[in-house]
PDB file of C-alpha atoms and ligand atoms in Angstrom:
ATOM      1  CA  MET R   1     -12.927  -2.903  15.370  1.00 98.00           C
ATOM      2  CA  ARG R   2      -9.484  -3.960  14.182  1.00 98.00           C
ATOM      3  CA  TYR R   3      -8.636  -3.156  10.568  1.00 98.00           C
ATOM      4  CA  LEU R   4      -5.846  -4.812   8.630  1.00 98.00           C
ATOM      5  CA  ILE R   5      -4.524  -2.116   6.269  1.00 98.00           C
ATOM      6  CA  LEU R   6      -2.746  -3.297   3.121  1.00 98.00           C
ATOM      7  CA  SER R   7      -1.256  -1.255   0.284  1.00 98.00           C
ATOM      8  CA  ASP R   8       0.818  -1.677  -2.874  1.00 98.00           C
ATOM      9  CA  ILE R   9       0.595  -5.460  -3.158  1.00 98.00           C
ATOM     10  CA  HIS R  10       1.746  -5.274  -6.798  1.00 98.00           C
ATOM     11  CA  GLY R  11       1.015  -8.817  -7.914  1.00 98.00           C
ATOM     12  CA  ASN R  12       3.211 -10.374  -5.234  1.00 98.00           C
ATOM     13  CA  ILE R  13       1.127 -13.257  -3.861  1.00 98.00           C
ATOM     14  CA  ASP R  14       4.061 -14.717  -1.904  1.00 98.00           C
ATOM     15  CA  ALA R  15       4.421 -11.515   0.118  1.00 98.00           C
ATOM     16  CA  LEU R  16       0.650 -11.305   0.580  1.00 98.00           C
ATOM     17  CA  GLU R  17       0.467 -14.864   1.906  1.00 98.00           C
ATOM     18  CA  ALA R  18       3.256 -14.149   4.414  1.00 98.00           C
ATOM     19  CA  VAL R  19       1.426 -11.031   5.605  1.00 98.00           C
ATOM     20  CA  MET R  20      -1.841 -12.921   6.012  1.00 98.00           C
ATOM     21  CA  ALA R  21      -0.121 -15.684   8.004  1.00 98.00           C
ATOM     22  CA  ASP R  22       1.494 -13.094  10.276  1.00 98.00           C
ATOM     23  CA  ALA R  23      -1.730 -11.098  10.690  1.00 98.00           C
ATOM     24  CA  GLU R  24      -3.908 -14.107  11.500  1.00 98.00           C
ATOM     25  CA  GLY R  25      -6.135 -13.446  14.515  1.00 98.00           C
ATOM     26  CA  LYS R  26      -5.164  -9.768  14.732  1.00 98.00           C
ATOM     27  CA  TYR R  27      -7.963  -8.166  12.657  1.00 98.00           C
ATOM     28  CA  ASP R  28     -11.698  -8.104  11.932  1.00 98.00           C
ATOM     29  CA  LYS R  29     -11.778  -6.489   8.462  1.00 98.00           C
ATOM     30  CA  ILE R  30      -9.305  -5.929   5.633  1.00 98.00           C
ATOM     31  CA  LEU R  31      -8.857  -2.617   3.756  1.00 98.00           C
ATOM     32  CA  CYS R  32      -6.516  -1.763   0.878  1.00 98.00           C
ATOM     33  CA  CYS R  33      -5.042   1.556  -0.286  1.00 98.00           C
ATOM     34  CA  GLY R  34      -4.564   0.428  -3.900  1.00 98.00           C
ATOM     35  CA  ASP R  35      -2.000  -0.856  -6.420  1.00 98.00           C
ATOM     36  CA  LEU R  36      -3.064  -4.477  -6.413  1.00 98.00           C
ATOM     37  CA  VAL R  37      -1.201  -5.122  -9.656  1.00 98.00           C
ATOM     38  CA  GLY R  38       1.848  -4.032 -11.645  1.00 97.00           C
ATOM     39  CA  TYR R  39       5.492  -5.195 -11.297  1.00 97.00           C
ATOM     40  CA  GLY R  40       4.717  -8.642  -9.841  1.00 98.00           C
ATOM     41  CA  ALA R  41       4.042 -11.870 -11.728  1.00 98.00           C
ATOM     42  CA  GLU R  42       0.732 -12.901 -10.157  1.00 98.00           C
ATOM     43  CA  PRO R  43      -1.821 -10.137 -10.710  1.00 98.00           C
ATOM     44  CA  ASN R  44      -4.783 -12.506 -11.048  1.00 98.00           C
ATOM     45  CA  ALA R  45      -3.991 -14.356  -7.821  1.00 98.00           C
ATOM     46  CA  VAL R  46      -3.808 -11.057  -5.943  1.00 98.00           C
ATOM     47  CA  VAL R  47      -6.975  -9.592  -7.486  1.00 98.00           C
ATOM     48  CA  ASP R  48      -8.896 -12.847  -6.954  1.00 98.00           C
ATOM     49  CA  TRP R  49      -7.844 -12.809  -3.305  1.00 98.00           C
ATOM     50  CA  CYS R  50      -8.785  -9.145  -2.832  1.00 98.00           C
ATOM     51  CA  ARG R  51     -12.182  -9.672  -4.459  1.00 98.00           C
ATOM     52  CA  ALA R  52     -12.890 -12.464  -1.971  1.00 98.00           C
ATOM     53  CA  ASN R  53     -11.415 -10.964   1.192  1.00 98.00           C
ATOM     54  CA  VAL R  54     -11.038  -7.167   1.233  1.00 98.00           C
ATOM     55  CA  SER R  55     -13.957  -5.038   2.462  1.00 98.00           C
ATOM     56  CA  VAL R  56     -12.886  -1.744   0.872  1.00 98.00           C
ATOM     57  CA  VAL R  57     -10.292  -1.261  -1.880  1.00 98.00           C
ATOM     58  CA  ILE R  58      -9.484   2.063  -3.516  1.00 98.00           C
ATOM     59  CA  ARG R  59      -7.676   2.347  -6.825  1.00 98.00           C
ATOM     60  CA  GLY R  60      -3.966   2.970  -7.283  1.00 98.00           C
ATOM     61  CA  ASN R  61      -2.232   4.358 -10.355  1.00 96.00           C
ATOM     62  CA  HIS R  62      -1.199   0.853 -11.482  1.00 97.00           C
ATOM     63  CA  ASP R  63      -4.777  -0.382 -11.175  1.00 98.00           C
ATOM     64  CA  LYS R  64      -5.849   2.505 -13.415  1.00 97.00           C
ATOM     65  CA  VAL R  65      -3.325   1.907 -16.181  1.00 96.00           C
ATOM     66  CA  ALA R  66      -3.712  -1.881 -16.104  1.00 96.00           C
ATOM     67  CA  SER R  67      -7.478  -1.592 -16.548  1.00 97.00           C
ATOM     68  CA  GLY R  68      -7.408   1.179 -19.160  1.00 93.00           C
ATOM     69  CA  VAL R  69      -8.831   3.929 -16.924  1.00 95.00           C
ATOM     70  CA  GLU R  70      -5.748   6.033 -17.585  1.00 90.00           C
ATOM     71  CA  LYS R  71      -2.852   6.108 -20.066  1.00 88.00           C
ATOM     72  CA  MET R  72       0.717   5.560 -18.924  1.00 84.00           C
ATOM     73  CA  GLU R  73       2.469   8.890 -18.419  1.00 82.00           C
ATOM     74  CA  ASP R  74       5.913   9.374 -16.895  1.00 82.00           C
ATOM     75  CA  TYR R  75       6.316   5.623 -16.384  1.00 85.00           C
ATOM     76  CA  ASN R  76       9.844   4.227 -16.495  1.00 89.00           C
ATOM     77  CA  PRO R  77      10.625   1.486 -19.061  1.00 89.00           C
ATOM     78  CA  ALA R  78      10.287  -1.373 -16.551  1.00 89.00           C
ATOM     79  CA  ALA R  79       6.899  -0.052 -15.404  1.00 89.00           C
ATOM     80  CA  VAL R  80       5.705   0.287 -19.017  1.00 90.00           C
ATOM     81  CA  LEU R  81       6.727  -3.297 -19.836  1.00 93.00           C
ATOM     82  CA  SER R  82       5.163  -4.668 -16.655  1.00 94.00           C
ATOM     83  CA  THR R  83       1.920  -2.780 -17.333  1.00 95.00           C
ATOM     84  CA  MET R  84       1.713  -4.205 -20.851  1.00 95.00           C
ATOM     85  CA  TRP R  85       2.391  -7.694 -19.478  1.00 97.00           C
ATOM     86  CA  THR R  86      -0.193  -7.242 -16.699  1.00 97.00           C
ATOM     87  CA  ARG R  87      -2.879  -6.079 -19.163  1.00 97.00           C
ATOM     88  CA  LYS R  88      -2.408  -9.275 -21.157  1.00 97.00           C
ATOM     89  CA  ALA R  89      -2.319 -11.515 -18.079  1.00 98.00           C
ATOM     90  CA  LEU R  90      -5.431 -10.195 -16.308  1.00 98.00           C
ATOM     91  CA  THR R  91      -8.736 -12.004 -16.813  1.00 98.00           C
ATOM     92  CA  PRO R  92     -11.607  -9.870 -18.168  1.00 98.00           C
ATOM     93  CA  GLU R  93     -13.363 -10.151 -14.789  1.00 98.00           C
ATOM     94  CA  ASN R  94     -10.327  -8.839 -12.948  1.00 98.00           C
ATOM     95  CA  VAL R  95      -9.839  -5.990 -15.433  1.00 98.00           C
ATOM     96  CA  GLU R  96     -13.442  -4.967 -14.804  1.00 98.00           C
ATOM     97  CA  TYR R  97     -12.975  -5.183 -11.025  1.00 98.00           C
ATOM     98  CA  LEU R  98      -9.945  -2.855 -11.236  1.00 98.00           C
ATOM     99  CA  ARG R  99     -11.665  -0.529 -13.707  1.00 98.00           C
ATOM    100  CA  VAL R 100     -14.489   0.351 -11.319  1.00 98.00           C
ATOM    101  CA  LEU R 101     -12.482   0.633  -8.082  1.00 98.00           C
ATOM    102  CA  PRO R 102     -13.322   3.914  -6.316  1.00 98.00           C
ATOM    103  CA  LYS R 103     -10.994   6.891  -6.283  1.00 98.00           C
ATOM    104  CA  GLY R 104      -9.689   7.866  -2.850  1.00 97.00           C
ATOM    105  CA  PRO R 105     -10.121   9.303  -0.374  1.00 97.00           C
ATOM    106  CA  VAL R 106     -12.896   6.997   0.804  1.00 98.00           C
ATOM    107  CA  GLU R 107     -14.182   7.242   4.371  1.00 98.00           C
ATOM    108  CA  VAL R 108     -14.491   4.113   6.519  1.00 97.00           C
ATOM    109  CA  ASP R 109     -15.623   4.131  10.154  1.00 96.00           C
ATOM    110  CA  GLY R 110     -14.413   7.689  10.863  1.00 97.00           C
ATOM    111  CA  PHE R 111     -11.068   7.450   9.067  1.00 98.00           C
ATOM    112  CA  SER R 112     -10.046   7.557   5.396  1.00 98.00           C
ATOM    113  CA  LEU R 113      -8.165   5.621   2.745  1.00 98.00           C
ATOM    114  CA  ALA R 114      -6.185   7.370  -0.005  1.00 98.00           C
ATOM    115  CA  HIS R 115      -3.674   6.046  -2.523  1.00 98.00           C
ATOM    116  CA  GLY R 116      -1.397   9.082  -2.841  1.00 98.00           C
ATOM    117  CA  SER R 117      -2.436  12.302  -1.127  1.00 96.00           C
ATOM    118  CA  PRO R 118      -5.967  13.138   0.069  1.00 95.00           C
ATOM    119  CA  PHE R 119      -6.122  15.929  -2.556  1.00 95.00           C
ATOM    120  CA  ASP R 120      -4.544  14.004  -5.455  1.00 96.00           C
ATOM    121  CA  GLU R 121      -4.542  10.215  -5.703  1.00 97.00           C
ATOM    122  CA  ASP R 122      -1.342  10.291  -7.791  1.00 96.00           C
ATOM    123  CA  GLU R 123       0.653  12.663  -5.541  1.00 96.00           C
ATOM    124  CA  TYR R 124       3.564  11.215  -3.549  1.00 97.00           C
ATOM    125  CA  LEU R 125       3.721  12.098   0.154  1.00 97.00           C
ATOM    126  CA  VAL R 126       7.412  11.640   0.902  1.00 97.00           C
ATOM    127  CA  THR R 127       8.558  14.617   2.996  1.00 97.00           C
ATOM    128  CA  VAL R 128       7.101  16.674   5.851  1.00 96.00           C
ATOM    129  CA  TYR R 129       6.615  19.456   3.287  1.00 95.00           C
ATOM    130  CA  ASP R 130       4.477  17.173   1.127  1.00 95.00           C
ATOM    131  CA  ALA R 131       2.510  16.230   4.228  1.00 95.00           C
ATOM    132  CA  ALA R 132       2.103  19.868   5.304  1.00 92.00           C
ATOM    133  CA  ASN R 133       0.373  20.573   1.987  1.00 91.00           C
ATOM    134  CA  ALA R 134      -2.029  17.703   2.515  1.00 91.00           C
ATOM    135  CA  TRP R 135      -3.476  18.532   5.943  1.00 87.00           C
ATOM    136  CA  GLU R 136      -6.248  20.810   4.788  1.00 87.00           C
ATOM    137  CA  SER R 137      -7.588  18.186   2.397  1.00 89.00           C
ATOM    138  CA  MET R 138      -7.710  15.407   4.979  1.00 91.00           C
ATOM    139  CA  PRO R 139     -11.370  14.422   5.285  1.00 92.00           C
ATOM    140  CA  THR R 140     -10.804  12.836   8.718  1.00 96.00           C
ATOM    141  CA  PRO R 141      -8.176  13.142  11.503  1.00 96.00           C
ATOM    142  CA  VAL R 142      -6.680   9.785  10.463  1.00 97.00           C
ATOM    143  CA  THR R 143      -5.935   8.972   6.801  1.00 97.00           C
ATOM    144  CA  PHE R 144      -4.129   5.887   5.553  1.00 98.00           C
ATOM    145  CA  PHE R 145      -2.225   6.228   2.295  1.00 98.00           C
ATOM    146  CA  GLY R 146       0.232   4.312   0.105  1.00 98.00           C
ATOM    147  CA  HIS R 147       1.885   4.972  -3.283  1.00 98.00           C
ATOM    148  CA  THR R 148       5.395   5.746  -1.922  1.00 98.00           C
ATOM    149  CA  HIS R 149       5.995   2.186  -0.658  1.00 98.00           C
ATOM    150  CA  LEU R 150       7.577   3.770   2.449  1.00 98.00           C
ATOM    151  CA  GLN R 151       6.214   2.570   5.785  1.00 98.00           C
ATOM    152  CA  GLY R 152       5.582   5.285   8.386  1.00 97.00           C
ATOM    153  CA  GLY R 153       3.883   8.554   7.553  1.00 98.00           C
ATOM    154  CA  PHE R 154       3.350  11.812   9.410  1.00 97.00           C
ATOM    155  CA  PHE R 155       1.519  13.478  12.297  1.00 96.00           C
ATOM    156  CA  ILE R 156       0.744  17.121  12.933  1.00 93.00           C
ATOM    157  CA  ARG R 157       0.524  18.495  16.439  1.00 91.00           C
ATOM    158  CA  ARG R 158       0.426  22.193  17.377  1.00 85.00           C
ATOM    159  CA  ALA R 159       1.148  23.244  13.769  1.00 84.00           C
ATOM    160  CA  SER R 160       4.279  21.090  13.590  1.00 93.00           C
ATOM    161  CA  VAL R 161       4.563  18.203  11.117  1.00 95.00           C
ATOM    162  CA  ARG R 162       6.747  15.236  12.045  1.00 96.00           C
ATOM    163  CA  GLU R 163       7.564  11.899  10.526  1.00 97.00           C
ATOM    164  CA  ILE R 164       6.430   8.603  12.016  1.00 96.00           C
ATOM    165  CA  ASP R 165       9.233   6.055  11.927  1.00 90.00           C
ATOM    166  CA  LYS R 166       8.838   2.684  10.254  1.00 91.00           C
ATOM    167  CA  VAL R 167       9.555  -0.560  12.099  1.00 94.00           C
ATOM    168  CA  PRO R 168      13.337  -0.625  12.728  1.00 94.00           C
ATOM    169  CA  PRO R 169      15.343  -3.353  10.963  1.00 92.00           C
ATOM    170  CA  GLY R 170      15.410  -6.451  13.134  1.00 91.00           C
ATOM    171  CA  ASN R 171      12.140  -5.582  14.861  1.00 97.00           C
ATOM    172  CA  HIS R 172       8.788  -7.088  13.978  1.00 97.00           C
ATOM    173  CA  GLU R 173       6.435  -4.268  14.992  1.00 98.00           C
ATOM    174  CA  ALA R 174       6.066  -0.686  16.248  1.00 98.00           C
ATOM    175  CA  THR R 175       3.035   1.174  17.609  1.00 97.00           C
ATOM    176  CA  VAL R 176       1.620   4.690  17.360  1.00 97.00           C
ATOM    177  CA  VAL R 177      -1.074   5.997  19.699  1.00 97.00           C
ATOM    178  CA  ILE R 178      -3.850   7.944  17.980  1.00 97.00           C
ATOM    179  CA  ASP R 179      -4.575  10.945  20.222  1.00 95.00           C
ATOM    180  CA  ASP R 180      -7.155  13.695  19.838  1.00 93.00           C
ATOM    181  CA  ASP R 181      -4.542  16.486  19.718  1.00 93.00           C
ATOM    182  CA  SER R 182      -2.984  15.310  16.452  1.00 95.00           C
ATOM    183  CA  ARG R 183      -3.863  14.439  12.876  1.00 95.00           C
ATOM    184  CA  PHE R 184      -2.291  11.425  11.221  1.00 97.00           C
ATOM    185  CA  LEU R 185      -1.258  10.459   7.702  1.00 97.00           C
ATOM    186  CA  ILE R 186      -0.304   6.813   8.032  1.00 98.00           C
ATOM    187  CA  ASN R 187       1.429   4.650   5.447  1.00 98.00           C
ATOM    188  CA  PRO R 188       1.235   0.928   6.252  1.00 98.00           C
ATOM    189  CA  GLY R 189       4.075   0.308   3.780  1.00 98.00           C
ATOM    190  CA  SER R 190       4.063  -1.898   0.705  1.00 98.00           C
ATOM    191  CA  VAL R 191       3.128  -5.559   0.861  1.00 98.00           C
ATOM    192  CA  GLY R 192       4.695  -6.509  -2.458  1.00 98.00           C
ATOM    193  CA  GLN R 193       7.505  -4.076  -3.280  1.00 98.00           C
ATOM    194  CA  PRO R 194       8.916  -2.177  -0.262  1.00 98.00           C
ATOM    195  CA  ARG R 195      11.194   0.750  -1.151  1.00 98.00           C
ATOM    196  CA  ASP R 196      12.462   1.803   2.271  1.00 96.00           C
ATOM    197  CA  ARG R 197      15.608  -0.351   2.179  1.00 96.00           C
ATOM    198  CA  ASP R 198      13.889  -3.055   4.207  1.00 97.00           C
ATOM    199  CA  PRO R 199      12.876  -5.890   1.854  1.00 98.00           C
ATOM    200  CA  ARG R 200      10.443  -7.382   4.367  1.00 98.00           C
ATOM    201  CA  SER R 201       6.778  -7.126   3.517  1.00 98.00           C
ATOM    202  CA  ALA R 202       4.895  -4.343   5.333  1.00 98.00           C
ATOM    203  CA  TYR R 203       1.400  -3.868   6.730  1.00 98.00           C
ATOM    204  CA  ALA R 204      -0.469  -2.188   9.598  1.00 98.00           C
ATOM    205  CA  ILE R 205      -3.343  -2.872  11.969  1.00 98.00           C
ATOM    206  CA  TYR R 206      -5.587  -0.034  13.194  1.00 98.00           C
ATOM    207  CA  SER R 207      -7.567  -0.780  16.337  1.00 98.00           C
ATOM    208  CA  THR R 208     -10.268   1.882  16.605  1.00 98.00           C
ATOM    209  CA  ASP R 209     -11.178   0.646  20.114  1.00 97.00           C
ATOM    210  CA  ASP R 210      -7.614   0.905  21.446  1.00 97.00           C
ATOM    211  CA  ARG R 211      -6.877   4.028  19.325  1.00 97.00           C
ATOM    212  CA  MET R 212      -3.636   2.455  18.218  1.00 98.00           C
ATOM    213  CA  VAL R 213      -1.891   1.727  14.924  1.00 98.00           C
ATOM    214  CA  THR R 214       0.650  -1.089  14.868  1.00 98.00           C
ATOM    215  CA  TYR R 215       3.100  -1.346  11.984  1.00 98.00           C
ATOM    216  CA  TYR R 216       4.539  -4.740  11.076  1.00 98.00           C
ATOM    217  CA  ARG R 217       7.338  -6.171   8.904  1.00 98.00           C
ATOM    218  CA  VAL R 218       7.501  -9.825   7.906  1.00 98.00           C
ATOM    219  CA  HIS R 219       9.929 -11.994   5.977  1.00 98.00           C
ATOM    220  CA  TYR R 220       8.632 -13.774   2.901  1.00 98.00           C
ATOM    221  CA  ASP R 221      10.124 -16.021   0.207  1.00 98.00           C
ATOM    222  CA  ILE R 222      11.690 -13.298  -1.935  1.00 98.00           C
ATOM    223  CA  VAL R 223      13.549 -15.776  -4.177  1.00 98.00           C
ATOM    224  CA  LYS R 224      10.253 -17.466  -5.069  1.00 98.00           C
ATOM    225  CA  ALA R 225       8.694 -14.128  -6.058  1.00 98.00           C
ATOM    226  CA  GLN R 226      11.833 -13.178  -8.008  1.00 98.00           C
ATOM    227  CA  ASN R 227      11.822 -16.448  -9.951  1.00 98.00           C
ATOM    228  CA  LYS R 228       8.197 -15.931 -10.946  1.00 98.00           C
ATOM    229  CA  ILE R 229       9.071 -12.462 -12.302  1.00 98.00           C
ATOM    230  CA  LEU R 230      12.042 -13.830 -14.259  1.00 98.00           C
ATOM    231  CA  ASN R 231      10.097 -16.836 -15.581  1.00 98.00           C
ATOM    232  CA  ALA R 232       7.383 -14.469 -16.800  1.00 98.00           C
ATOM    233  CA  GLN R 233      10.101 -12.558 -18.685  1.00 97.00           C
ATOM    234  CA  LEU R 234       9.294  -9.375 -16.865  1.00 97.00           C
ATOM    235  CA  PRO R 235      12.229  -6.907 -16.595  1.00 96.00           C
ATOM    236  CA  GLU R 236      15.024  -8.283 -14.397  1.00 97.00           C
ATOM    237  CA  PRO R 237      15.326  -5.091 -12.252  1.00 96.00           C
ATOM    238  CA  LEU R 238      11.800  -5.797 -10.965  1.00 97.00           C
ATOM    239  CA  ALA R 239      13.102  -9.044  -9.475  1.00 98.00           C
ATOM    240  CA  LEU R 240      16.416  -7.646  -8.207  1.00 98.00           C
ATOM    241  CA  ARG R 241      14.855  -4.727  -6.361  1.00 98.00           C
ATOM    242  CA  LEU R 242      12.788  -7.036  -4.154  1.00 98.00           C
ATOM    243  CA  ALA R 243      15.948  -8.307  -2.451  1.00 98.00           C
ATOM    244  CA  VAL R 244      17.134  -4.849  -1.423  1.00 97.00           C
ATOM    245  CA  GLY R 245      13.808  -3.147  -0.776  1.00 97.00           C
ATOM    246  CA  CYS R 246      14.160  -0.229  -3.137  1.00 93.00           C
TER     247      CYS R 246
HETATM  248 FE1  LIG S   1       2.539   1.269  -5.818  1.00 89.53          FE
END
């Protein structure tokens, strides 16, 4: 089975459409590690699409605050404004869909999906030290996660934790072999708001038959997504950051 793994789409339908065009023919099922909404100007388009196409979605922190599951805490001013805007924009059906999304980790076909860390859905896994703290809570040898918007992740082999590199700038894809001697925390990267200084949209494909994860980066119409954010009178920094990938 080939799984298309998406994460952190954040209301960016233009990025999502570019990913789906690039991924065409490469997957059998679609999974999502959360944060469908927040920041971007088209939350309903993204949620409608996920409801129709994604087999398993777990909730992200933005899905929780937009649907009233959780209050905003430690959110920066732009995130607060975008959450308030998103709450108003979402249809009642889409609010309800987000409200009942399951908390990660959720197991699928022998591997898992988490939003943040396997032990805390809101925890950021950024460094090897963060990853080292997460190993014991991994429900399966391979866990996909999001939340940081940083493509790559970590593997542990013989008690040593190492980073997995993202796709280098200028390249379209990079592969990682899933071996039995290691455990993997894999971040497909963010579809709608990358923060690893590469503004291209990010995703991954996991082939359980080939035991291989392939990371991808694709160009999308960033100016179009920026204009939608500005026309919606969302905070300008949310548009500007898309161009630099941070
Ligand atoms: Fe996110």
